[in-house]
Short mmCIF file of C-alpha atoms and ligand atoms in Angstrom, two decimals:
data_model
loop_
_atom_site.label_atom_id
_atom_site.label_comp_id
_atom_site.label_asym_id
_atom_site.label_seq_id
_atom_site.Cartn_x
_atom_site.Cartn_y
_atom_site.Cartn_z
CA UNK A 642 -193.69 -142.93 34.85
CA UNK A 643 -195.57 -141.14 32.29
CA UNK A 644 -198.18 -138.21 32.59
CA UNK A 645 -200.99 -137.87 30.07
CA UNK A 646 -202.64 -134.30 30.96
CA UNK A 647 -206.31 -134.27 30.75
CA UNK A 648 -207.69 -131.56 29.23
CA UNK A 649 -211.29 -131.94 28.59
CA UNK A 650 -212.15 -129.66 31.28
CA UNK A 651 -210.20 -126.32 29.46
CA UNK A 652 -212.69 -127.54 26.52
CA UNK A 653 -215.58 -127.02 29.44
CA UNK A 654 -214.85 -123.79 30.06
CA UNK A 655 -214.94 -122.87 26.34
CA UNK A 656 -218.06 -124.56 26.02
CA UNK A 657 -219.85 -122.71 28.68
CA UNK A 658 -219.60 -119.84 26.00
CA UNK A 659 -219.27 -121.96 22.92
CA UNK A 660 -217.14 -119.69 21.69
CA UNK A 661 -213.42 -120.26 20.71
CA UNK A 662 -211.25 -119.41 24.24
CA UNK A 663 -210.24 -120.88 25.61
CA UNK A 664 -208.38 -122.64 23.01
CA UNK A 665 -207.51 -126.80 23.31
CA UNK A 666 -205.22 -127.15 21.09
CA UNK A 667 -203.10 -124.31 22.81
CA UNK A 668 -203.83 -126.34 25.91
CA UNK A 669 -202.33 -129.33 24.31
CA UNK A 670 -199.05 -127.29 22.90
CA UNK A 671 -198.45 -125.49 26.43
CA UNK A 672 -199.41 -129.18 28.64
CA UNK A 673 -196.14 -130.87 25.93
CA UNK A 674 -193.72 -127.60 26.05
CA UNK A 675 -194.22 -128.28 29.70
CA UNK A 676 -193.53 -131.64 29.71
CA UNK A 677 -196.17 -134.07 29.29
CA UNK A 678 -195.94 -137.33 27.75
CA UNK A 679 -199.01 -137.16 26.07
CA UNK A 680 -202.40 -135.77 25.84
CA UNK A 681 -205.61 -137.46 26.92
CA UNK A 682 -209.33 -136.05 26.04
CA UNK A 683 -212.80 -137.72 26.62
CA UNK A 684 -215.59 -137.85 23.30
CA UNK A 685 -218.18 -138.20 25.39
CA UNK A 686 -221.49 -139.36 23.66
CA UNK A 687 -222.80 -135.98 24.59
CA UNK A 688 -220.12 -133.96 23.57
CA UNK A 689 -220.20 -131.76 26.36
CA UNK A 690 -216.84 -131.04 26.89
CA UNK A 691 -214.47 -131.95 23.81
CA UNK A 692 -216.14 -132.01 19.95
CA UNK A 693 -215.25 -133.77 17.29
CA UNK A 694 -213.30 -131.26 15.70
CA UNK A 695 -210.80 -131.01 18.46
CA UNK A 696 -210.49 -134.52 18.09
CA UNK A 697 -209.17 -134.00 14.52
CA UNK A 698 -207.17 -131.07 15.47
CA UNK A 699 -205.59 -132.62 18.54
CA UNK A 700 -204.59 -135.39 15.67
CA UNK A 701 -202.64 -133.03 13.81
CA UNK A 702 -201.05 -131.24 16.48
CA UNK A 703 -199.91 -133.54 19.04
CA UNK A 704 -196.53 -134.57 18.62
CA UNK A 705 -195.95 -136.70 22.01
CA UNK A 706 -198.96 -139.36 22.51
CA UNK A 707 -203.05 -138.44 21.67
CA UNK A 708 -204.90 -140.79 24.11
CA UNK A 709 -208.65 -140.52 23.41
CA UNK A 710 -211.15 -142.15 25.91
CA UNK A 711 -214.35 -143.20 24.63
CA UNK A 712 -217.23 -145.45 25.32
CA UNK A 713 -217.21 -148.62 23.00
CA UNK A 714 -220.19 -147.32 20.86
CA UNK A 715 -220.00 -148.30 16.82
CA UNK A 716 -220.27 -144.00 16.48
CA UNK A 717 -217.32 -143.50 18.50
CA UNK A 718 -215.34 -146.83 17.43
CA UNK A 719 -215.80 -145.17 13.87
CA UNK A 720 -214.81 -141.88 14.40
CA UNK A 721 -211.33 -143.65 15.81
CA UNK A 722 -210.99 -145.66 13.26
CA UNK A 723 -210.82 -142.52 11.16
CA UNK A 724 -208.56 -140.18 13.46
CA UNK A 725 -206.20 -142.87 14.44
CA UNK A 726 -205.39 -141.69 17.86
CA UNK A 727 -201.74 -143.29 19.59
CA UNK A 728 -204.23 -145.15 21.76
CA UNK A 729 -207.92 -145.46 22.69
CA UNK A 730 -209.38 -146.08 26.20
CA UNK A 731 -212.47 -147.50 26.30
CA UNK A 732 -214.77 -146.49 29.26
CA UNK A 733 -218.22 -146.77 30.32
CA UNK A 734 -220.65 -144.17 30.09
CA UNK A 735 -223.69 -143.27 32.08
CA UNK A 736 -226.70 -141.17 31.12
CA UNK A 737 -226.50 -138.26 33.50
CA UNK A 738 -223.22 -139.10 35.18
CA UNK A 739 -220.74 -136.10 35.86
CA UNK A 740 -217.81 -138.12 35.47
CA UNK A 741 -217.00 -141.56 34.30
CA UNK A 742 -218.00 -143.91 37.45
CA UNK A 743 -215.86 -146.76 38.06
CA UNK A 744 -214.41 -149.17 35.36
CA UNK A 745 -216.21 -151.31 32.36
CA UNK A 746 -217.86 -154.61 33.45
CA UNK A 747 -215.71 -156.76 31.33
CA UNK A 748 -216.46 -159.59 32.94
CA UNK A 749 -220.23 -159.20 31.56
CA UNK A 750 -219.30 -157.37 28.48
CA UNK A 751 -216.44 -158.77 27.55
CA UNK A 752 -218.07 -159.97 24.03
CA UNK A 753 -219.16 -156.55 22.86
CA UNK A 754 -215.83 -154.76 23.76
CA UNK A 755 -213.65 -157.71 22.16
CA UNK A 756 -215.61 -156.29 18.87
CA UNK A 757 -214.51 -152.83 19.47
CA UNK A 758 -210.81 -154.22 20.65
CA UNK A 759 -210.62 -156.09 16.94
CA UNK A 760 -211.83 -153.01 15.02
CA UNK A 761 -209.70 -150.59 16.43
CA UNK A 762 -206.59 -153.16 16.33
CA UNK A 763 -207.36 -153.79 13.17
CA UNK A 764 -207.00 -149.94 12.51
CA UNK A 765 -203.68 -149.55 14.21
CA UNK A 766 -204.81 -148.04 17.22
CA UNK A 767 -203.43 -149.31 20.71
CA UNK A 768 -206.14 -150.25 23.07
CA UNK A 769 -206.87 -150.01 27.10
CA UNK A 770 -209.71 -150.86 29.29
CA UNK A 771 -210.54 -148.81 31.83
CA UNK A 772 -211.48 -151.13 35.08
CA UNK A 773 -211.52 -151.23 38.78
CA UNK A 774 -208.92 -153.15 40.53
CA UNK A 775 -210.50 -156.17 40.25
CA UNK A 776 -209.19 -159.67 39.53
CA UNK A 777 -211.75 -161.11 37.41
CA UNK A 778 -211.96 -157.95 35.34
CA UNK A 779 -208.53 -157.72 34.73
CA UNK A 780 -208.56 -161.69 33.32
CA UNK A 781 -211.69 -160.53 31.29
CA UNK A 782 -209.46 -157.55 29.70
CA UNK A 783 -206.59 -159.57 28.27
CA UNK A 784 -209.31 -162.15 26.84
CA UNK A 785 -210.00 -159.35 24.65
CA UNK A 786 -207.26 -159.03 22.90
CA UNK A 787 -206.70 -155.32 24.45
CA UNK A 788 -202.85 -154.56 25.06
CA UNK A 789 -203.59 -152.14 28.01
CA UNK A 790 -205.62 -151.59 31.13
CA UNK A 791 -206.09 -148.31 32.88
CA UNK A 792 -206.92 -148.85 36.66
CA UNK A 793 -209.80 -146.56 38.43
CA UNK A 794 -208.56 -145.21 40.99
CA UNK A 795 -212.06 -143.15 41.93
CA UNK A 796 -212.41 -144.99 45.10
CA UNK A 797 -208.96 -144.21 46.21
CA UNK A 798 -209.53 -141.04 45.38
CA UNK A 799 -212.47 -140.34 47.21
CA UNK A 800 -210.77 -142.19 50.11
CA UNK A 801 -208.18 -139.63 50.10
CA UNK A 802 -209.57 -136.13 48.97
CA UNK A 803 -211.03 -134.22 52.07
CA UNK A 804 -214.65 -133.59 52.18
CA UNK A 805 -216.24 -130.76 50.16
CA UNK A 806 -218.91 -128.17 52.07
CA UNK A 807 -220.89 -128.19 48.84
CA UNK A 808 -221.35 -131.66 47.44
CA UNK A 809 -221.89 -135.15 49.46
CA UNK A 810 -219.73 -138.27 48.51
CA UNK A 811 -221.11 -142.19 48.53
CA UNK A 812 -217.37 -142.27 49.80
CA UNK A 813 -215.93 -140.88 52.74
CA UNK A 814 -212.64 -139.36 53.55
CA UNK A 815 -210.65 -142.05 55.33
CA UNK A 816 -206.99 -142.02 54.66
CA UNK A 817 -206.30 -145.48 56.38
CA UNK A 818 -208.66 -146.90 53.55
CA UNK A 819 -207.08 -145.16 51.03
CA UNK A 820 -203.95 -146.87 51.56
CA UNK A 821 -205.68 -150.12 51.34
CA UNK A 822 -207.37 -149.24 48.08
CA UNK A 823 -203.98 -148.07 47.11
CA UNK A 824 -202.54 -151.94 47.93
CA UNK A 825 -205.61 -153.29 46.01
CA UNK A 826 -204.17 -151.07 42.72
CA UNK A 827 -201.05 -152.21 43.00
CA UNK A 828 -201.68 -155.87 43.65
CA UNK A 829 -204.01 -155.76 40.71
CA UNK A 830 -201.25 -153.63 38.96
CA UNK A 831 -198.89 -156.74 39.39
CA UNK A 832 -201.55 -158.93 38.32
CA UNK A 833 -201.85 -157.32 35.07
CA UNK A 834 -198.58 -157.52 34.47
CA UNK A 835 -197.77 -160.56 34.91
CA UNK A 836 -200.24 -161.18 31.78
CA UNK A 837 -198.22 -159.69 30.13
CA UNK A 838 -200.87 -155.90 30.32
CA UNK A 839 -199.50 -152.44 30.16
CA UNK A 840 -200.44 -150.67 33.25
CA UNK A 841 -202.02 -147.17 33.24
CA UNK A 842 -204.19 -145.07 36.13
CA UNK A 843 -205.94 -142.20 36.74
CA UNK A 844 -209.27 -140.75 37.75
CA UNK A 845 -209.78 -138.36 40.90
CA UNK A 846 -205.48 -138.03 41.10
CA UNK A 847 -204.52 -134.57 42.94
CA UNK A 848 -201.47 -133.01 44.16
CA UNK A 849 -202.12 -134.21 47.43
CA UNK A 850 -202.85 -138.01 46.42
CA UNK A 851 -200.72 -138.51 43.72
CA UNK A 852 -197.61 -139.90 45.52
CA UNK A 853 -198.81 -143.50 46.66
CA UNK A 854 -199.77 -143.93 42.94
CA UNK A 855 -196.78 -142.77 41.39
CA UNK A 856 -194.73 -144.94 43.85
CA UNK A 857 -196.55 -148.44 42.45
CA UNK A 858 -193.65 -149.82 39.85
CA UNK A 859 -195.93 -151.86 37.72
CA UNK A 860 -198.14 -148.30 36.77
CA UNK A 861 -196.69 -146.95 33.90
CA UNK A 862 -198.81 -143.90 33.21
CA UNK A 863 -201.10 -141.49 35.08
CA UNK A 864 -203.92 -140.04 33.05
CA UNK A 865 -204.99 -136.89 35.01
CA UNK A 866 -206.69 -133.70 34.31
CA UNK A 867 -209.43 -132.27 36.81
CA UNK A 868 -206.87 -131.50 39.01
CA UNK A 869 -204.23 -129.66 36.53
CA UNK A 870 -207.06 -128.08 34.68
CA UNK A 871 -208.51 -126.61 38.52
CA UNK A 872 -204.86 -125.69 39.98
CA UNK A 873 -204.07 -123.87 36.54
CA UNK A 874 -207.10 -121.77 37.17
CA UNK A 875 -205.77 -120.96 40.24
CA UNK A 876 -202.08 -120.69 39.60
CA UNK A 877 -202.97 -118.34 36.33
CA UNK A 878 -205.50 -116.29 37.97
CA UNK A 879 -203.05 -113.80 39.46
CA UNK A 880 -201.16 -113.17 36.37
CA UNK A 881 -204.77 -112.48 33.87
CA UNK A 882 -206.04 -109.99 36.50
CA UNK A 883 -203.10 -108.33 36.35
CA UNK A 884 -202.71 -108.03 32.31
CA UNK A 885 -206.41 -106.66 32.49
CA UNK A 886 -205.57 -104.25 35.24
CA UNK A 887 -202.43 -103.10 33.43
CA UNK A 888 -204.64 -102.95 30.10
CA UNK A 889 -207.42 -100.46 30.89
CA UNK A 890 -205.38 -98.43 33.31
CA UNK A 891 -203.31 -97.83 30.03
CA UNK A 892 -206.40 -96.13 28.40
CA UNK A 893 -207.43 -93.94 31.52
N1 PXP B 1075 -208.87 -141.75 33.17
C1 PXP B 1075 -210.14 -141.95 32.71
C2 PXP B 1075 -210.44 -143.24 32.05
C3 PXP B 1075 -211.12 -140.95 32.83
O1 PXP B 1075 -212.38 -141.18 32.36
C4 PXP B 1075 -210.77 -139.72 33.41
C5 PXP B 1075 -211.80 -138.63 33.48
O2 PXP B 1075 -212.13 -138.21 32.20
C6 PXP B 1075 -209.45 -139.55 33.86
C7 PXP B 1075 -208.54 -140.59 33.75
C8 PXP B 1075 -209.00 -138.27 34.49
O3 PXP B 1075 -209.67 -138.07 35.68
P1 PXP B 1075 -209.52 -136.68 36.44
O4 PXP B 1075 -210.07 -135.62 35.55
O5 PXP B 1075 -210.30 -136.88 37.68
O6 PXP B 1075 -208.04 -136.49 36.70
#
């Protein structure tokens, strides 16, 4: 199993200042000394999080695998075509959404994203849809020529991840359901593969939920970064308060 670290959300913090810490290529370099197989980051049509130039840099830096998600615009299908990232993930994107919701209607779209499948083919670029666990949609992805799908596992993940005091989910927590969505992934992960698909997941994994996932045979990589992104906070919190302390105590 592979893990592609998602670090949009260290660009987020950076933005909130848009200033220059903290840094995403450093991310990137600590995320592979660690051990990740690869780096994944999110051009989102608003550029909220990661900008174009990171994109570039992230090109020239990464040595394991650059995974780029995108929606299948003719802006962003150009931009890839010119930074040549290991592989591109196309998603959908919403107008006001906070985070990608649920996989690409390829059954309804399938025409439009066999364009952008061809052009970034044609550019040497590896491509994978992102989708739900669905039968039809997984057909619909290998009609278009991509080589990949990457399977949603939002539902699964709100299925599984306790309820917050602040914020109110469509989904509920319900564990029992979770491990049916979790059959429905890997039934649709077999599914893929027996057309011959490579097999990816991610969205909403944690430490917690992780494990069911992992365990499916036929997923080949995770793409996950909320989660990393939030515990490193946490985990690294301890250790900056401490430099700062140690800092100013040394002037007075
Ligand atoms: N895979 C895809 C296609 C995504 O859009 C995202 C979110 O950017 C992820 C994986 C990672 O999700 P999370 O940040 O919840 O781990």
């Amino acid at each position: 199993m592979r893990l592609n670290v998602n670090i949009d959300h260290v660009a987020t913090v950076r933005q909130a200042r848009r200033h220059i810490e903290p840094s995403v290529a450093m991310a990137a370099m600590i995320c592979e000394l660690a051990g990740a197989d690869g780096i994944t980051i999110h051009l989102r049509g608003d550029r909220r999080h990661i900008q174009d130039g990171d994109v570039r840099l992230l090109r020239q830096m990464v040595t394991t695998f650059l995974n780029v998600e995108m929606a299948a615009t003719d802006e962003m299908v150009q931009i890839a075509r010119e930074v040549k990232p290991d592989k591109v993930t196309l998603v959908p994107e919403n107008p006001g959404e906070i985070t990608t919701e649920g996989g690409l209607d390829v059954v309804k779209g399938g025409r439009e994203l066999a364009r952008a499948v061809e052009r970034l083919t044609e550019a040497g670029i590896r491509v994978s849809l992102f989708i739900d666990p669905v039968a039809d949609q997984i057909e619909a992805a290998r009609a278009t020529g991509a080589q990949e799908i990457e399977i949603c596992t939002a539902v699964y993940a709100d299925y599984t991840t306790p309820p917050s005091p602040f914020f109110r989910r469509a989904i509920p927590y319900d564990p029992a359901r979770g491990q049916q969505e979790c059959e429905r992934i890997r039934e649709a992960a077999r599914r893929a593969r027996s057309l011959g698909l490579s097999v990816a997941a991610g969205h909403g994994l944690t430490y917690r939920n992780v494990r069911a996932i992992a365990a499916i045979d036929e997923i080949e990589e995770l793409n996950i970064g909320h989660n990393i992104i939030a515990r490193a906070v946490l985990v690294g919190l301890e250790r900056a308060v401490r430099e700062m302390v140690e800092l100013i105590r040394r002037v007075r």
